Amino acid sequence: MPNLDNILEYNKHFVEKKEYENYQTNKFPNKKLVILTCMDARLAELLPRSMNIGQGDAKIIRNAGAVISHPFGSIMRSILLAVFELQAEEVLIIGHHGCGMAGLESEAFLKKAEARGIDMKVIEPLEYAGVDVKQFLTGFANVEESVTNSVDIVENHPLMPKEIPVHGLVIHPETGELELLIRGEARS
């Protein structure tokens, strides 16, 4: 049975048994946090538990590498929405050791795409339209620099209020230990 069918079957019983009642909260984060972290499956439960974050405590945004690649992209918009509309008062950018984005190279990625049937002729028109596909598919050299870069983008965003501290951390996906890279402060 495909995963989707298993999920839908489980969900039917979940709703019938009213298990959702254990998770009810409102849309505002209790701890007034917005967290950007990686989509790595190892962090799904480890990260919130290692930080004492429970249901409804934080807005958690996940993407590949906990990277903000564009100051006016969907990740930054989500952070701003959390601050202006959902009462978040602190931002945490949390990368992790052993991230798949570390050392990601566009050439290897494109070879995998081609092997899965993607016609590489689509690259030229994209590049002609101003999309740097190779840059888009390139990861980072080290997680500390990547987190620092993302913190810098958030802190210096023209729409980010100066009183919002932006912190940068790295988590060990085996132990949950957090390393503080940047302790954000309200800026004037």
Coordinates of C-alpha atoms in Angstrom, one line a residue:
M1 CA 0.0 0.0 0.0
P2 CA 1.5 3.4 -0.9
N3 CA 2.4 5.8 1.9
L4 CA -0.4 8.2 1.1
D5 CA -3.0 5.4 1.6
N6 CA -1.5 4.5 4.9
I7 CA -1.5 8.1 6.0
L8 CA -5.1 8.6 5.0
E9 CA -6.2 5.4 6.8
Y10 CA -4.3 6.4 9.9
N11 CA -5.8 9.9 9.8
K12 CA -9.3 8.6 9.6
H13 CA -8.8 6.7 12.9
F14 CA -6.9 9.7 14.4
V15 CA -9.9 12.0 13.8
E16 CA -12.5 9.4 14.8
K17 CA -10.8 8.9 18.1
K18 CA -10.5 12.7 18.6
E19 CA -6.7 12.4 19.2
Y20 CA -6.4 15.9 17.8
E21 CA -7.7 17.2 21.2
N22 CA -4.2 16.5 22.6
Y23 CA -2.7 19.0 20.2
Q24 CA -5.2 21.9 20.3
T25 CA -3.7 25.4 20.7
N26 CA -4.1 28.8 19.0
K27 CA -2.0 30.2 16.2
F28 CA 0.2 32.4 18.4
P29 CA 3.5 30.8 19.6
N30 CA 3.4 30.6 23.4
K31 CA 7.2 31.2 23.7
K32 CA 7.0 34.0 21.1
L33 CA 9.7 32.3 18.9
V34 CA 10.1 31.8 15.2
I35 CA 12.7 29.1 14.4
L36 CA 14.2 28.4 11.0
T37 CA 15.9 25.0 10.8
C38 CA 16.7 22.3 8.4
M39 CA 14.2 19.8 7.0
D40 CA 16.5 16.9 8.0
A41 CA 14.3 14.1 9.4
R42 CA 16.6 13.6 12.4
L43 CA 15.6 17.0 13.7
A44 CA 11.8 16.5 13.5
E45 CA 11.4 15.5 17.1
L46 CA 15.0 16.0 18.4
L47 CA 15.2 19.7 17.9
P48 CA 12.0 20.7 19.7
R49 CA 12.7 18.2 22.6
S50 CA 16.3 19.4 23.0
M51 CA 14.9 23.0 23.3
N52 CA 11.9 22.3 25.5
I53 CA 9.6 23.4 22.7
G54 CA 6.2 21.8 22.9
Q55 CA 3.0 22.0 20.8
G56 CA 2.1 25.6 20.2
D57 CA 5.3 27.1 21.6
A58 CA 7.0 28.2 18.4
K59 CA 6.6 28.8 14.7
I60 CA 9.0 26.3 13.1
I61 CA 10.0 26.9 9.5
R62 CA 12.0 24.1 7.7
N63 CA 13.9 24.1 4.5
A64 CA 17.0 22.5 3.1
G65 CA 19.9 23.7 5.2
A66 CA 18.1 26.3 7.3
V67 CA 19.2 28.7 4.5
I68 CA 17.7 32.1 3.6
S69 CA 18.8 32.3 0.0
H70 CA 16.9 35.5 -0.9
P71 CA 15.9 38.4 1.3
F72 CA 12.5 38.6 -0.4
G73 CA 11.8 34.9 -0.7
S74 CA 9.2 32.8 1.1
I75 CA 11.4 32.0 4.1
M76 CA 12.0 35.7 4.9
R77 CA 8.3 36.4 4.3
S78 CA 7.4 33.6 6.8
I79 CA 9.7 35.1 9.4
L80 CA 8.3 38.6 9.0
L81 CA 4.7 37.2 9.2
A82 CA 5.6 35.4 12.4
V83 CA 6.9 38.7 13.9
F84 CA 4.2 41.1 12.6
E85 CA 1.1 38.9 12.6
L86 CA 1.8 36.1 15.1
Q87 CA 3.5 37.9 17.9
A88 CA 7.0 36.3 17.6
E89 CA 9.6 38.3 19.5
E90 CA 12.7 36.3 18.8
V91 CA 14.2 34.6 15.7
L92 CA 16.4 31.5 15.9
I93 CA 18.3 30.2 12.9
I94 CA 19.4 26.7 13.6
G95 CA 21.6 24.7 11.3
H96 CA 23.1 21.3 12.0
H97 CA 26.3 19.3 11.6
G98 CA 26.2 16.7 8.8
C99 CA 23.8 18.7 6.7
G100 CA 23.2 17.4 3.2
M101 CA 23.5 21.0 1.9
A102 CA 27.1 21.1 3.1
G103 CA 29.2 20.5 0.0
L104 CA 26.2 20.1 -2.4
E105 CA 27.5 20.6 -5.9
S106 CA 25.3 21.6 -8.8
E107 CA 27.1 19.3 -11.3
A108 CA 26.4 16.2 -9.3
F109 CA 22.8 17.2 -8.6
L110 CA 22.2 17.9 -12.3
K111 CA 23.6 14.5 -13.3
K112 CA 21.1 12.9 -10.9
A113 CA 18.3 14.9 -12.4
E114 CA 19.3 13.9 -15.9
A115 CA 19.5 10.2 -14.8
R116 CA 15.9 10.6 -13.6
G117 CA 14.7 11.8 -17.0
I118 CA 15.1 15.6 -16.7
D119 CA 16.0 17.0 -20.1
M120 CA 19.1 19.2 -19.6
K121 CA 17.9 21.4 -22.5
V122 CA 15.7 23.2 -20.0
I123 CA 18.8 24.8 -18.3
E124 CA 19.7 27.1 -21.2
P125 CA 16.4 29.0 -21.4
L126 CA 16.3 29.3 -17.6
E127 CA 19.8 30.8 -17.6
Y128 CA 18.8 33.1 -20.4
A129 CA 15.9 34.3 -18.3
G130 CA 18.4 35.2 -15.5
V131 CA 18.2 32.1 -13.3
D132 CA 21.6 30.9 -12.2
V133 CA 20.7 27.2 -12.0
K134 CA 24.2 26.2 -10.8
Q135 CA 24.2 28.7 -8.0
F136 CA 20.6 27.7 -7.1
L137 CA 21.7 24.1 -6.7
T138 CA 24.9 24.8 -4.8
G139 CA 25.1 24.2 -1.0
F140 CA 27.4 25.8 1.5
A141 CA 31.0 25.1 2.6
N142 CA 30.4 25.1 6.3
V143 CA 27.3 25.3 8.5
E144 CA 28.6 28.0 10.8
E145 CA 29.1 30.4 7.8
S146 CA 25.7 29.5 6.4
V147 CA 23.9 30.2 9.7
T148 CA 25.9 33.5 10.1
N149 CA 24.8 34.6 6.6
S150 CA 21.2 33.8 7.3
V151 CA 21.3 35.7 10.6
D152 CA 22.8 38.6 8.8
I153 CA 20.0 38.6 6.2
V154 CA 17.3 38.6 8.9
E155 CA 19.0 41.2 11.1
N156 CA 19.6 43.6 8.2
H157 CA 16.3 43.2 6.4
P158 CA 14.6 46.6 5.9
L159 CA 11.3 45.2 7.3
M160 CA 12.7 43.5 10.4
P161 CA 12.1 45.5 13.6
K162 CA 15.3 46.5 15.4
E163 CA 14.0 45.2 18.8
I164 CA 13.8 41.6 17.5
P165 CA 16.9 39.6 18.5
V166 CA 18.1 37.2 15.8
H167 CA 20.1 34.2 17.2
G168 CA 22.3 31.7 15.3
L169 CA 22.9 28.2 16.5
V170 CA 24.1 24.8 15.3
I171 CA 22.6 21.5 16.6
H172 CA 24.3 18.1 16.7
P173 CA 21.8 15.8 15.1
E174 CA 23.1 12.8 17.1
T175 CA 22.9 14.4 20.6
G176 CA 20.7 17.5 20.4
E177 CA 23.5 19.6 21.8
L178 CA 23.2 23.2 20.7
E179 CA 26.2 25.5 20.0
L180 CA 25.5 29.2 20.2
L181 CA 27.1 31.1 17.3
I182 CA 25.4 34.4 17.6
R183 CA 23.4 35.8 20.5
G184 CA 21.2 38.4 18.9
E185 CA 20.4 41.6 20.6
A186 CA 17.9 44.4 20.1
R187 CA 19.5 46.9 17.8
S188 CA 19.0 50.7 17.7

